[in-house]
Amino acid sequence: MSTLSGNYRWLDDEGTAFGAPGLEPRWTSSRKDAVGTAYSASSRVWYTMSHGTLNEIYFPTIDRPQTRDMELLFSDGDTFCHEEKRDIDYTFEYVDGAALAVRMQGQERGGRYRVTKVVTANPHFSSVLMHVKIEGEEEVLRRMKCYALLAPHLNGGGAGNSARSVDVAGKRCLLAWKDNTSLAMGADCGFTRSSCGYVGASDGYQDLFEDMKMTWQFGQALDGNIAVTGEIDVAMNREFTIALSFGEGHHAAVAGMLQSLATPFESHLKRFLLQWGRVSSPELLAAQATDEGWLARISHNVLLAHEDKTFSGAFIASASIPWGAARGDYDLGGYHLVWTRDMVQTATALLACNRDETALRALVYLASTQRPDGSFAQNFWIDGTPYWLGIQLDEVAFPIMLAWRLWKHEKLGSFQIFPFVERAVAFLVKYAPITQQERWEETAGYSPSTLAAVIAGLLCAADISRAHSSLELADFLEGYADWIEAHLEEWTTTSDGMLLPEVKRHYVRIQPPAPGEPFHDATVPVGSFRIANRGPEERNVFEAREVVDAGFLELVRYGVRRADDPLIVDSLKVVDHVLKIDTPFGPCWRRYNHDGYGQRKDGGPFEGWGQGRAWPLLTGERAHYEVAAGRSCKKLTTAMEKFSSKGGMLPEQIWDKADLPSEGMYHGRSAGAAQPLVWAHSEYLKLLRSLADGEVFDRIPIVAERYAVDADKRSFTNHKQIYSDGRAVRTVPAGYTLRIVDFERFNVVYTMDNWATKNEVHAKMVSQSVAYVDIPTEANQRGKIIFTKEWPQDETSDRWLGRNIEVEIVPA
């Protein structure tokens, strides 16, 4: 059991101090002969002990949601008890446009009192501060009490939290903990009473809404889903400050709270605004907005606020948890994890804001989390501990692209990127072109958006390699990128489209792996794949030609394809026909058809299945395409701005149907998914920079100069077919070179005449973990290349493949 040593005292139900209890069940009083309470976790029943007599109590359950955040309750003890989020209408504004300090002003609907709240932080402690001012009718205020109600979800989960009322330096406070993480809540005026209860059974909400009075004062609640309540006497304190402080252990949290409350709130606020003022958003971007730069300034601050203050350079995907009110502890990740994809989007947007040092911190952090094989976990906690373990090739390519951008801008300082890049690109070569998961983290195969990032990453790595005198590696990587680019249409399109009758040939969301290829799913028909998050009675297996997304626009973004490429143009027609949603604020697009990740059709929360809704970041991606095409995207820019909340937070998804007030869903407004989504804010900032530059900011010139040109102007030709153990090709066009790739030193023994003659070739090592052998063919040649491989072990022994591999030479 967690203990608190030092000059602190636990408080029992009557406010009397006592020692740390050790009785079973968990008593809130240490004396059996006193009046006290206990809670049985197994039966979820509360008991009272009065002079040795045990009495069972059943608390009434009020029909209210069973999850809590922090909120204020107000009661006069007789005629009303108000919950601010239901009974007070607040306005919202930023104290200063350059900072994230906010002011909320509320009017009780009966007009009897007003509440003003200003929220900021103490940058020197992990502390959040809320200054509260209450005004109104004197007859009401002198009877009124304010209650701070908080449900701790420490270490990411609601279960297993504990709390006690404590006396610290003569003031009543509340202390919660889970494992070694502690939280302290207190007020500068001190709480007159406090209580710790179990959510839905004995928390302050249940108490107050039963009789409008705080009757219960439970000294502790241990190991459960808990809520704590602190009472403030408004008659004596019309203005007060509440502090929430976190720490590793009780003392860190309590000291942070007391230190924060010891300084006047106005001093904290002044310093907070001053520090944010030093990092103001570039007005170059604000000038391109259609809302006078309001969302641009907020987006810039949102990105900076999502960098962890302990692990410098770690940017999480969002401080929110999608559908958090409906989520249990089965998935602790939420979005407060690092996704390499989202993080590089953030870092690149900060480059667009000319925040080079911040982007460099992100790159160095990523380098420190890179695995020995060059990859990155699908996502991970800020300390680098992996959470989900899927292989996503774009998440390996994006850090290479970020490294290249910083290198080109000469903003790397003394950080050496070549070893980091060399390892990452080796992993790409090992697995590309097939990814286990594409950018929507669900499906394996040939993904247009993933391959766009892979091609760009390979060329960026080649450019870096050549500058570091690794010429053979540079040539190899360019050849590998050329091979993928040459097969893009073969791997990622259909010629038998069914979604728009007049367009038969278009890009698909993903082409699943064929039998024998990595990550092939033998449980579905060939050419089909399973879509996640579909409802219990809904079909979930579809042919590739039946499902589209707009991921192919990434080919234009990075310079692999031109905006006027006929296949791109035709594919957009299909996407607009299937995925485009017109809202009151402008167009928005869903991720892909048959998507199940989103608010349910009745407006209820996503709980394992639902209906994917429109994503504002996809409006930004479409706007980037319009920039690449040389057209105006003003309406799309405005739409993104209007999709944001009153506080300027861009949601992951918006409700894309008619208003459903009963569920709080309004057309074009945030649905229940993440808000803010940092990726969406990044996309918006990069869009503004693209408008300022007159070209797509993410465009990589060396990619566009190689591929986004007419065929007769290309400086290269691809006459290679690449074989690896991960993707064993069976044919090679006559006149092409069969390139056999491996990831350690090896030799190839081969024949082209069924072993009448035998050839042996030693592989060329182009890096520490990439090697290849080339076997050329003639233009009129037919037959087979039969080969096997050996791996030298030492001077006296070799390891052999133990079988022959046949590759047929076919007409070009």
mmCIF file of C-alpha atoms in Angstrom, residues 38 60 163 171 212 219 231 263 265 312 358 408 426 521 626 697 717 784:
data_model
loop_
_atom_site.group_PDB
_atom_site.id
_atom_site.type_symbol
_atom_site.label_atom_id
_atom_site.label_comp_id
_atom_site.label_asym_id
_atom_site.label_seq_id
_atom_site.Cartn_x
_atom_site.Cartn_y
_atom_site.Cartn_z
ATOM 1 C CA ALA A 38 -15.322 0.566 4.687
ATOM 2 C CA PRO A 60 -28.534 5.329 -4.408
ATOM 3 C CA ALA A 163 -6.957 8.731 -2.966
ATOM 4 C CA LYS A 171 -4.707 23.089 4.704
ATOM 5 C CA MET A 212 -27.866 19.323 -2.461
ATOM 6 C CA GLY A 219 -11.268 9.912 4.185
ATOM 7 C CA GLU A 231 -15.493 22.046 -0.910
ATOM 8 C CA THR A 263 2.783 32.374 -6.013
ATOM 9 C CA PHE A 265 -2.102 33.497 -9.890
ATOM 10 C CA SER A 312 12.590 16.456 -25.275
ATOM 11 C CA THR A 358 12.411 22.081 -32.620
ATOM 12 C CA LYS A 408 19.374 20.499 -46.974
ATOM 13 C CA ALA A 426 18.120 -1.056 -45.149
ATOM 14 C CA ASP A 521 -4.096 -13.515 -45.792
ATOM 15 C CA GLU A 626 -5.025 21.977 -55.826
ATOM 16 C CA PHE A 697 6.001 22.630 -49.093
ATOM 17 C CA THR A 717 15.610 3.798 -67.389
ATOM 18 C CA LYS A 784 15.251 -19.853 -67.109
#
